[in-house]
PDB file of N, CA, C and O in Angstrom:
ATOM      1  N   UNK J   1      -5.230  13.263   3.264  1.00 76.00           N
ATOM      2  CA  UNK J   1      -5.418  11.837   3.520  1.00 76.00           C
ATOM      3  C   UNK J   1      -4.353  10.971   2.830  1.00 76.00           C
ATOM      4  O   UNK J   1      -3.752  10.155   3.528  1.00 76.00           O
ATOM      5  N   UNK J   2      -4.067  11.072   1.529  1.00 86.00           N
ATOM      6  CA  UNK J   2      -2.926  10.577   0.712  1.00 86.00           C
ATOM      7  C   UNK J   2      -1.840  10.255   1.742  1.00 86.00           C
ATOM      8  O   UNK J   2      -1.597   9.118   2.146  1.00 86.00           O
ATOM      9  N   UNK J   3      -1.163  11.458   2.154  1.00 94.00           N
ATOM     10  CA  UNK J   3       0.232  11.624   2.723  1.00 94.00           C
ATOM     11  C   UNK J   3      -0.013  10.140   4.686  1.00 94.00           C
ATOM     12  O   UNK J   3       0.507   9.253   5.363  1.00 94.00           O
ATOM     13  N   UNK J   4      -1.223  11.057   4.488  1.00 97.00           N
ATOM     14  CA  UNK J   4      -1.240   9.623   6.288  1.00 97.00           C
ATOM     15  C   UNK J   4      -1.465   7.892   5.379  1.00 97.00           C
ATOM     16  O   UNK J   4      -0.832   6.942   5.839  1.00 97.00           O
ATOM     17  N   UNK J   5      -2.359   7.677   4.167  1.00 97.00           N
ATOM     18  CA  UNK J   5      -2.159   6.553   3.702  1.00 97.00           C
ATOM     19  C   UNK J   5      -0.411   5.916   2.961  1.00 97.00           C
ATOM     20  O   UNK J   5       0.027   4.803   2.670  1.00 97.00           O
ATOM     21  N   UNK J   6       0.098   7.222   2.910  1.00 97.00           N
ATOM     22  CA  UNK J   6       1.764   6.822   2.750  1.00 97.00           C
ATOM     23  C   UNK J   6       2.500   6.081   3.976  1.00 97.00           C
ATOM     24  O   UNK J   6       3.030   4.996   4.218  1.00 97.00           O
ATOM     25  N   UNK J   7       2.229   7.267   4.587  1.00 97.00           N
ATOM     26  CA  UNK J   7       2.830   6.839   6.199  1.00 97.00           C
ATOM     27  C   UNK J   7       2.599   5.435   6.746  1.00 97.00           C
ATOM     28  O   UNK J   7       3.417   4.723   7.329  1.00 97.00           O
ATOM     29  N   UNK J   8       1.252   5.157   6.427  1.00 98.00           N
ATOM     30  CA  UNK J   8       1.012   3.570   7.254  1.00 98.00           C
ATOM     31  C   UNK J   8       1.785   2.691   6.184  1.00 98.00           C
ATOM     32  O   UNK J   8       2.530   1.791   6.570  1.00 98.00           O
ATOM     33  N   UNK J   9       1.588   2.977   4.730  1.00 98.00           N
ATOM     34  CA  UNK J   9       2.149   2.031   3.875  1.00 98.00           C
ATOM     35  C   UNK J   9       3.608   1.746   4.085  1.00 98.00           C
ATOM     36  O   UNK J   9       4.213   0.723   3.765  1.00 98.00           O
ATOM     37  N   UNK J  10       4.114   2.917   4.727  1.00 98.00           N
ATOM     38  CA  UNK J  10       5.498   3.178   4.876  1.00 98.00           C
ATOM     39  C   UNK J  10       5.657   2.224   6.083  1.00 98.00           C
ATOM     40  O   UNK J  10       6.315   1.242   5.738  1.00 98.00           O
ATOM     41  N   UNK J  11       5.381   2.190   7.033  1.00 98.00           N
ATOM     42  CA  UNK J  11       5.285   1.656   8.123  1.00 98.00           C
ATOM     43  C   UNK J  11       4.836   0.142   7.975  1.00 98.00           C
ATOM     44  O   UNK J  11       5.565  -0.631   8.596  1.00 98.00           O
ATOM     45  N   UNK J  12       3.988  -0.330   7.415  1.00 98.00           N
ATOM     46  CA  UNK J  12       4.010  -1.712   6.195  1.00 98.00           C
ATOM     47  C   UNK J  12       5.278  -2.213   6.144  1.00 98.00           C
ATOM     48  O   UNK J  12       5.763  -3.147   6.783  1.00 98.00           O
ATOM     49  N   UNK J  13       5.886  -1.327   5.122  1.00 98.00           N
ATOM     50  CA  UNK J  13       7.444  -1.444   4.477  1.00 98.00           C
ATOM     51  C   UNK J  13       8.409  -1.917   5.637  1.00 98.00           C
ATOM     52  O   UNK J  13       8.814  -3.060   5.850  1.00 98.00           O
ATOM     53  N   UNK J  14       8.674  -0.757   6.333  1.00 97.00           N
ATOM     54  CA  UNK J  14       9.337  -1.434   7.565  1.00 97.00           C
ATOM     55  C   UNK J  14       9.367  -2.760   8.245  1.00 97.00           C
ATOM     56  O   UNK J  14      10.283  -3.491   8.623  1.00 97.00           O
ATOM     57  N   UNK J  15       7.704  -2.853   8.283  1.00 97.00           N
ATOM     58  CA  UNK J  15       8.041  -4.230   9.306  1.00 97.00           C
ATOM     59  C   UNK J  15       8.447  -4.999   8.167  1.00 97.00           C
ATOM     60  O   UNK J  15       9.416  -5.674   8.515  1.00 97.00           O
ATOM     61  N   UNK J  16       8.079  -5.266   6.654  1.00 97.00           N
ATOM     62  CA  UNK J  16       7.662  -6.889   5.708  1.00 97.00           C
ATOM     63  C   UNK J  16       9.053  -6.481   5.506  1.00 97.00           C
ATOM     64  O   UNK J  16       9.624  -7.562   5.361  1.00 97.00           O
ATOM     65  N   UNK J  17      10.140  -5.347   5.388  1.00 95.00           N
ATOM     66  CA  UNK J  17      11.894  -5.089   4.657  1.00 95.00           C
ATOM     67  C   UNK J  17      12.540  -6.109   5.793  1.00 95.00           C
ATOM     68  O   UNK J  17      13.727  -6.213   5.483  1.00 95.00           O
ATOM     69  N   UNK J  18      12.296  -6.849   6.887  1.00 93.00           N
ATOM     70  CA  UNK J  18      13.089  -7.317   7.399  1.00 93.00           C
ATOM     71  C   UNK J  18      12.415  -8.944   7.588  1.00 93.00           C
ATOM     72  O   UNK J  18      12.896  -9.822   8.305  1.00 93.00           O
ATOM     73  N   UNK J  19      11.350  -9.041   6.855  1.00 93.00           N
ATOM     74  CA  UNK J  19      10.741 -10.552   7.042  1.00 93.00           C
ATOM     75  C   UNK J  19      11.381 -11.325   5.284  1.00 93.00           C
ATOM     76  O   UNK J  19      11.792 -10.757   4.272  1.00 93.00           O
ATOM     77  N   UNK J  20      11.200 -12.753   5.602  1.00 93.00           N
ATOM     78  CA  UNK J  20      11.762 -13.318   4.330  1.00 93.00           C
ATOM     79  C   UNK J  20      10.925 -13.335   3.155  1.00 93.00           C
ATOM     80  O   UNK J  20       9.708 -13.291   3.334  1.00 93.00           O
ATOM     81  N   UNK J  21      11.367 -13.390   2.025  1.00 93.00           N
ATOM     82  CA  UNK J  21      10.344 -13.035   1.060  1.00 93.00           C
ATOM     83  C   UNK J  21      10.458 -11.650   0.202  1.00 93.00           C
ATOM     84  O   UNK J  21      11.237 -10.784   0.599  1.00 93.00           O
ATOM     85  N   UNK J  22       9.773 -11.470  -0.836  1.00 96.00           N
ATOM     86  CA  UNK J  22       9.775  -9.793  -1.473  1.00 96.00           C
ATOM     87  C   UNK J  22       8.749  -9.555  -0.828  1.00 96.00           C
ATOM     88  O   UNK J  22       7.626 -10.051  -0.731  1.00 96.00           O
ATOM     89  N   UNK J  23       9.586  -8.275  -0.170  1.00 97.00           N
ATOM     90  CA  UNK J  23       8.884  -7.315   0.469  1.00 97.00           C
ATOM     91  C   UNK J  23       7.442  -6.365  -0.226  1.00 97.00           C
ATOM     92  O   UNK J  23       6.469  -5.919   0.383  1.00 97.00           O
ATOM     93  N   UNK J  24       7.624  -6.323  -1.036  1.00 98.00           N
ATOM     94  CA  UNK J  24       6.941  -5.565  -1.558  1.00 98.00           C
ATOM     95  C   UNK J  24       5.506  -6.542  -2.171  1.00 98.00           C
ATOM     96  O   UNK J  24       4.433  -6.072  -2.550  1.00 98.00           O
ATOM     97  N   UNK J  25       5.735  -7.393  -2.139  1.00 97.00           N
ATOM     98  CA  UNK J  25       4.140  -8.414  -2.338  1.00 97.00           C
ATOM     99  C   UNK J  25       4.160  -8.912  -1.063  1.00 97.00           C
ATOM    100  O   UNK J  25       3.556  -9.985  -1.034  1.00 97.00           O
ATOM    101  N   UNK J  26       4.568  -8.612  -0.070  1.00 98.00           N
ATOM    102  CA  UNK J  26       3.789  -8.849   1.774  1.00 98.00           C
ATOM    103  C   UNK J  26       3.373  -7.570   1.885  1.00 98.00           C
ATOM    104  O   UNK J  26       2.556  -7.397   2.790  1.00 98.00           O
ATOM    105  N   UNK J  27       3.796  -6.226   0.998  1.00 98.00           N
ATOM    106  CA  UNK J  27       3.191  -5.146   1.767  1.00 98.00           C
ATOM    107  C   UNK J  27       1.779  -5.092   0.946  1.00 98.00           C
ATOM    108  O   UNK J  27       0.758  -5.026   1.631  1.00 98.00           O
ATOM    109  N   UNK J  28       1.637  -5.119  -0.650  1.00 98.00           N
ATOM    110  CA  UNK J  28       0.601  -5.456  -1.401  1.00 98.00           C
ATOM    111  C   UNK J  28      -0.546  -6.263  -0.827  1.00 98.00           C
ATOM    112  O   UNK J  28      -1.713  -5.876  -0.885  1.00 98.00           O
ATOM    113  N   UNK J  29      -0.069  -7.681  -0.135  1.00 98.00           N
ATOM    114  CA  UNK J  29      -0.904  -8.568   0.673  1.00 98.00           C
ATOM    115  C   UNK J  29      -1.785  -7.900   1.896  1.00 98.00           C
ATOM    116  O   UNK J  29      -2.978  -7.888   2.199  1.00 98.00           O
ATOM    117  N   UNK J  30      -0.905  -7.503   2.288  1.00 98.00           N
ATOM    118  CA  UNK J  30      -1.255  -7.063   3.818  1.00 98.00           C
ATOM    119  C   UNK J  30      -2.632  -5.651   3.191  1.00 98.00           C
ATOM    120  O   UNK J  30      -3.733  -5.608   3.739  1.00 98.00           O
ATOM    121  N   UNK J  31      -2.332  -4.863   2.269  1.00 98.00           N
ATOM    122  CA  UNK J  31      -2.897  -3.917   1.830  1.00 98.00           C
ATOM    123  C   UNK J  31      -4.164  -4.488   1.392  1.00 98.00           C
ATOM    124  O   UNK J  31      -5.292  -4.084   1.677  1.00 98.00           O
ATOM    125  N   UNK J  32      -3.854  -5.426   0.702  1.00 98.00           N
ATOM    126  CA  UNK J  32      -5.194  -5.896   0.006  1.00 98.00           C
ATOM    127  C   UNK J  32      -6.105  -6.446   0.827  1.00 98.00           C
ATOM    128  O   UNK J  32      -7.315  -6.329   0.628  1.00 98.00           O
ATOM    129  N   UNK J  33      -5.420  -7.315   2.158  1.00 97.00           N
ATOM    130  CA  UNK J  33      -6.470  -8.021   2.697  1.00 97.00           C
ATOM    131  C   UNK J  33      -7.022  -6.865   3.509  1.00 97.00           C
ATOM    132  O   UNK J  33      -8.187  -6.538   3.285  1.00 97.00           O
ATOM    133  N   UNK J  34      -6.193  -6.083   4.599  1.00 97.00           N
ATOM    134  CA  UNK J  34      -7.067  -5.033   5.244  1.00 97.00           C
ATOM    135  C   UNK J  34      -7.475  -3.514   4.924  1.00 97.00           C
ATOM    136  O   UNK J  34      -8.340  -2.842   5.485  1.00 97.00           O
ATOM    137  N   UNK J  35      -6.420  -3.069   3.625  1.00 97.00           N
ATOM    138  CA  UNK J  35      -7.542  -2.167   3.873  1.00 97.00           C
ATOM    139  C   UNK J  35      -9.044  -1.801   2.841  1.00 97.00           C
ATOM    140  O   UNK J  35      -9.232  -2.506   1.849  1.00 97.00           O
ATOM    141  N   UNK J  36      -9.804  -0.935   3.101  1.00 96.00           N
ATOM    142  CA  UNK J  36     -10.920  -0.879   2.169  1.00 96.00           C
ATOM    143  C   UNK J  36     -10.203  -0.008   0.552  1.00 96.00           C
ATOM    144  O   UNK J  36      -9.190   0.627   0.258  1.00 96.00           O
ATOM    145  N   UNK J  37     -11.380  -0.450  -0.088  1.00 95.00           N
ATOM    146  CA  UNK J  37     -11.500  -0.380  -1.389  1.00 95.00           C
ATOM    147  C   UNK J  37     -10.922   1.380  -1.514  1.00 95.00           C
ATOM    148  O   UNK J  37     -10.143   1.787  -2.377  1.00 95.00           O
ATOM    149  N   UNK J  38     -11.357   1.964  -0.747  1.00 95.00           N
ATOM    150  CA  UNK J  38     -11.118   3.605  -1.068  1.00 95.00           C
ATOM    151  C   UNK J  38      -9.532   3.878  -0.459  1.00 95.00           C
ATOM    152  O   UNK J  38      -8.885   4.785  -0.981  1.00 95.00           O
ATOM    153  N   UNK J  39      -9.070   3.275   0.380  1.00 97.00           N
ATOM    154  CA  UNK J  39      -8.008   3.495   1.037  1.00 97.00           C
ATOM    155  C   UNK J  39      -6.750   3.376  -0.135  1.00 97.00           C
ATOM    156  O   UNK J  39      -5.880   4.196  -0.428  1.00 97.00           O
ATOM    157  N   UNK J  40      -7.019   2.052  -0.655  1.00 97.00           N
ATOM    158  CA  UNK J  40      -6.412   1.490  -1.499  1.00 97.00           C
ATOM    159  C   UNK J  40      -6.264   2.355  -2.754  1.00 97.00           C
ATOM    160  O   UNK J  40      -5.131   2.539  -3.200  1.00 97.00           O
ATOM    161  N   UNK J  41      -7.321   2.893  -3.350  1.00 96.00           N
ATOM    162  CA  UNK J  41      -7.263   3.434  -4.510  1.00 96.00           C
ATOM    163  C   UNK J  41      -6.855   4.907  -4.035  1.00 96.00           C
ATOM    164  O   UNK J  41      -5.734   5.226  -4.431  1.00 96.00           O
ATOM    165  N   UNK J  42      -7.289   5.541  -3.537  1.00 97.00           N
ATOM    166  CA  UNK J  42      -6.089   7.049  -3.178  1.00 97.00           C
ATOM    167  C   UNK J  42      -4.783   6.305  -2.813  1.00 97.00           C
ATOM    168  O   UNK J  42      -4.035   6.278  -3.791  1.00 97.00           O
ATOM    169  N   UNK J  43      -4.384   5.834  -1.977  1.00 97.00           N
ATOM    170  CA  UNK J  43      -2.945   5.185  -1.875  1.00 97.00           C
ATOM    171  C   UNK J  43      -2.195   4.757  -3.534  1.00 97.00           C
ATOM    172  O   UNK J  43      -1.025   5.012  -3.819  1.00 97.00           O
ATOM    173  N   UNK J  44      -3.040   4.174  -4.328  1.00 97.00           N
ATOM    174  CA  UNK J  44      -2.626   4.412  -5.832  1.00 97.00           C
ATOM    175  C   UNK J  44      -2.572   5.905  -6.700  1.00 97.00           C
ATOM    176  O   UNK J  44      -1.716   6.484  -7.369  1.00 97.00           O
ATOM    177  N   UNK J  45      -3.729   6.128  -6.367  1.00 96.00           N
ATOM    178  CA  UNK J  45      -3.946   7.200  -7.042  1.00 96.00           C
ATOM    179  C   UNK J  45      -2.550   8.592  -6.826  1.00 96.00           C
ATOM    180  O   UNK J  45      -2.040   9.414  -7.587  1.00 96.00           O
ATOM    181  N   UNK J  46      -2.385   8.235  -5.405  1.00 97.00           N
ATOM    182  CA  UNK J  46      -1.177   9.403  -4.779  1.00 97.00           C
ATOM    183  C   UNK J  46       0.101   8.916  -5.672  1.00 97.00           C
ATOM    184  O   UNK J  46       0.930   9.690  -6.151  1.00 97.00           O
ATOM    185  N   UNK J  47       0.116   7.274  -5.834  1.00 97.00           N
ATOM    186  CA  UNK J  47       1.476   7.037  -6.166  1.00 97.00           C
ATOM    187  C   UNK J  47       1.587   7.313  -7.370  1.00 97.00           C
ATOM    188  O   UNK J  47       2.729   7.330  -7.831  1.00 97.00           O
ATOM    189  N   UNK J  48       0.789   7.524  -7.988  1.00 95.00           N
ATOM    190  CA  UNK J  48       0.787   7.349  -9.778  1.00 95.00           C
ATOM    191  C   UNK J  48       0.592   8.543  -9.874  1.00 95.00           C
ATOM    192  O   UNK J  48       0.259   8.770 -11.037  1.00 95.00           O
ATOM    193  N   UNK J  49       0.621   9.692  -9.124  1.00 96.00           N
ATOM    194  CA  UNK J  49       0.690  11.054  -9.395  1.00 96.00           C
ATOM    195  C   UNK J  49       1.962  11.748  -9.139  1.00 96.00           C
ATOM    196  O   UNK J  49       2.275  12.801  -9.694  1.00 96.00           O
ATOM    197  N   UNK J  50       2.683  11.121  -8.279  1.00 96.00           N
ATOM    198  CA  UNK J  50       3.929  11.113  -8.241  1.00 96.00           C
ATOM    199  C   UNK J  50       4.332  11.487  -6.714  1.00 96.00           C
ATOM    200  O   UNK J  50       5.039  12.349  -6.192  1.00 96.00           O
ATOM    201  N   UNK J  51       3.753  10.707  -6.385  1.00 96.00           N
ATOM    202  CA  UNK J  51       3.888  11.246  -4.249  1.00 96.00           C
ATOM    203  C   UNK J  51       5.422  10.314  -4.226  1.00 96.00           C
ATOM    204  O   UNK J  51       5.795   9.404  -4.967  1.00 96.00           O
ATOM    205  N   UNK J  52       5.994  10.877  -3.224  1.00 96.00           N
ATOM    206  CA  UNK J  52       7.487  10.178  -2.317  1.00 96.00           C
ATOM    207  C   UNK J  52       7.016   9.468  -1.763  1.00 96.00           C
ATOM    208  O   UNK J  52       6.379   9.718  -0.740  1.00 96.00           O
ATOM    209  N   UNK J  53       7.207   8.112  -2.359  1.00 97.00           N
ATOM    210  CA  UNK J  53       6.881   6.527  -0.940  1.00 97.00           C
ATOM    211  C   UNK J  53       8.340   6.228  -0.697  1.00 97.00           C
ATOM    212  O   UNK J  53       9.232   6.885  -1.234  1.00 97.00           O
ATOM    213  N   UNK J  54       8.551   5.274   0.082  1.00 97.00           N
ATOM    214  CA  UNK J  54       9.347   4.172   0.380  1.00 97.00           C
ATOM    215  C   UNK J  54       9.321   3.504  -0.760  1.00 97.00           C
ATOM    216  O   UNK J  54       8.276   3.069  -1.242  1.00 97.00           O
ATOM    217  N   UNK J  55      10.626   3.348  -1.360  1.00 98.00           N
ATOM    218  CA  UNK J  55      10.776   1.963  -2.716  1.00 98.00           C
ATOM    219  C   UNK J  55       9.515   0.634  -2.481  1.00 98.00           C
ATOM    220  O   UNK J  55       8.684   0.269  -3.312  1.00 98.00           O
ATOM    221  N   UNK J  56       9.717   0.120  -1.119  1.00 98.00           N
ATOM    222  CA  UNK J  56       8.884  -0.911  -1.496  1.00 98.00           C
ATOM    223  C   UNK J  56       7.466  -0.702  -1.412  1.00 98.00           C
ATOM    224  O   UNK J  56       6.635  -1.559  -1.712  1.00 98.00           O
ATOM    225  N   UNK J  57       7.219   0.394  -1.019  1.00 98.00           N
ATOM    226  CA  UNK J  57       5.790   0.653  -1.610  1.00 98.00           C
ATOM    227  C   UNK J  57       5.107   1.162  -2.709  1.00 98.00           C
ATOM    228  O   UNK J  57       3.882   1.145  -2.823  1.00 98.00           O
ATOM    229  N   UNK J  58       5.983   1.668  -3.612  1.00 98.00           N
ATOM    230  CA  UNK J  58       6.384   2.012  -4.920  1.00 98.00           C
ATOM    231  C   UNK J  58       6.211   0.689  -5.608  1.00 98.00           C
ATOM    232  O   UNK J  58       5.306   0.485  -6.418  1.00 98.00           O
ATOM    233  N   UNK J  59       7.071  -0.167  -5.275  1.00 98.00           N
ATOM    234  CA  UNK J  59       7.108  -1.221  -5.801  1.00 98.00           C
ATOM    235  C   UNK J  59       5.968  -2.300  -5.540  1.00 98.00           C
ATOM    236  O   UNK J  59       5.615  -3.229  -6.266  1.00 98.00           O
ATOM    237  N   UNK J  60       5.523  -1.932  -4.371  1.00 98.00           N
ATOM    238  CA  UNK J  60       3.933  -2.840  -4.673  1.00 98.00           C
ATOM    239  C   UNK J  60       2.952  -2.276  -4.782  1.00 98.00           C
ATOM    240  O   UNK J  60       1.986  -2.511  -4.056  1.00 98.00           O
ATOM    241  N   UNK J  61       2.953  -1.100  -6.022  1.00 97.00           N
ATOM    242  CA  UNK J  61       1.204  -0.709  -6.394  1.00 97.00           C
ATOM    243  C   UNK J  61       1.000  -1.234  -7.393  1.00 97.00           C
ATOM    244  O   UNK J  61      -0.141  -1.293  -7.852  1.00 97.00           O
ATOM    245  N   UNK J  62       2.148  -1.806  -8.057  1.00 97.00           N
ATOM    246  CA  UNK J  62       1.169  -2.538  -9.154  1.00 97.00           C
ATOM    247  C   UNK J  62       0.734  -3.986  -8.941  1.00 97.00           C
ATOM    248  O   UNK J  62       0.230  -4.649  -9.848  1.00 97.00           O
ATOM    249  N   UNK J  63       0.923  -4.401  -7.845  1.00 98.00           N
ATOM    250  CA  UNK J  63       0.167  -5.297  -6.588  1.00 98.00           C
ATOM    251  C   UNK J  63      -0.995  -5.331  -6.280  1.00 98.00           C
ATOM    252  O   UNK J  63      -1.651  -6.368  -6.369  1.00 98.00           O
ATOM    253  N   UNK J  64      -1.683  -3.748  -5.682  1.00 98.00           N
ATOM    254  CA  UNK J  64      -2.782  -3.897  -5.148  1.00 98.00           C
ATOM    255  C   UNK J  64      -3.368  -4.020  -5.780  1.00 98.00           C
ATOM    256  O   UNK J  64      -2.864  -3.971  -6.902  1.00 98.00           O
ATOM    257  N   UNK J  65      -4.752  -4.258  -5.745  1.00 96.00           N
ATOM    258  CA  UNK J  65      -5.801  -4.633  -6.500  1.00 96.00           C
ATOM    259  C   UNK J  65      -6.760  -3.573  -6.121  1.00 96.00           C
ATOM    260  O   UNK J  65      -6.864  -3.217  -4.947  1.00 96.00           O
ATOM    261  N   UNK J  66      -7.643  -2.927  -7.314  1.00 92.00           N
ATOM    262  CA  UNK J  66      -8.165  -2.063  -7.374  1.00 92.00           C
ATOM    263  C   UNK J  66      -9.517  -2.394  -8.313  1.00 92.00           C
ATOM    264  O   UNK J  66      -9.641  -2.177  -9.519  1.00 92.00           O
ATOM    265  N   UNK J  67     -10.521  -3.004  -7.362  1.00 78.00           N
ATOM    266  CA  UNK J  67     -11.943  -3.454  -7.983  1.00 78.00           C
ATOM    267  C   UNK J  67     -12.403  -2.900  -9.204  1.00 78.00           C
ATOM    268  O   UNK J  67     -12.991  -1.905  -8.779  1.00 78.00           O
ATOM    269  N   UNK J  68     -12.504  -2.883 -10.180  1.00 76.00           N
ATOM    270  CA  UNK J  68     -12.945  -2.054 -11.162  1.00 76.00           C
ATOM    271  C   UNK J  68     -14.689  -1.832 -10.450  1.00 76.00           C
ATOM    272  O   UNK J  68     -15.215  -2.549  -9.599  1.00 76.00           O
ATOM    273  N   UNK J  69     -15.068  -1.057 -10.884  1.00 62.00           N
ATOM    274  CA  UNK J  69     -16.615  -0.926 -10.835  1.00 62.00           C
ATOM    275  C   UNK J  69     -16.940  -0.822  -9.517  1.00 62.00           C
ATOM    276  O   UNK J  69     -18.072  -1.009  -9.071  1.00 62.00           O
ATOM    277  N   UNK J  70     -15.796  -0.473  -8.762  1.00 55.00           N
ATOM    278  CA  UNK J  70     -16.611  -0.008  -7.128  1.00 55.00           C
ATOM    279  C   UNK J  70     -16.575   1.536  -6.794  1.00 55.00           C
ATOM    280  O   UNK J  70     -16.043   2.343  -7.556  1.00 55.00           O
ATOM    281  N   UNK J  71     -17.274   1.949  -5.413  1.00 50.00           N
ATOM    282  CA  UNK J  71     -17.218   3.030  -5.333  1.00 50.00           C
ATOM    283  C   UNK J  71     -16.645   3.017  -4.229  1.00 50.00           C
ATOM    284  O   UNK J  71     -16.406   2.122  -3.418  1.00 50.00           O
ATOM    285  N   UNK J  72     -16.272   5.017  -4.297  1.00 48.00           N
ATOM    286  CA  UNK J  72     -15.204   4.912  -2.919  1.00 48.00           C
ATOM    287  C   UNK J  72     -15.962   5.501  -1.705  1.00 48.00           C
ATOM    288  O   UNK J  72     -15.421   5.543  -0.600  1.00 48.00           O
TER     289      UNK J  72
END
């Protein structure tokens, strides 16, 4: 599951690397508003273990927001 939550993040990256703005807090945004709480936290969890993203998705996990006290 990790590696397909890369892929979309990756695919994130793509479209926000060519819109104005840092890229990497439109891909954080976009993450936070749609996806769920569990998506989000394996998508961290992969990166902070040391998975291959795209730079700017690298660069926006310390972006997402990760509820303390929820379940996945």
């Amino acid at each position: 599951m990790p590696d397909k939550l890369i892929r979309m993040a990756s695919q994130i990256a793509d479209f926000f690397r060519s819109q104005p703005g840092p890229p990497e807090l439109a891909v954080a945004g976009h993450i936070n508003d749609f996806w769920t709480y569990r998506m989000r936290a394996q998508l961290v969890g992969a990166l902070q273990a040391g998975a291959s993203a795209d730079p700017i998705v690298q660069a926006a996990a310390p972006h997402i927001h990760i509820p303390a006290g929820q379940g996945g």
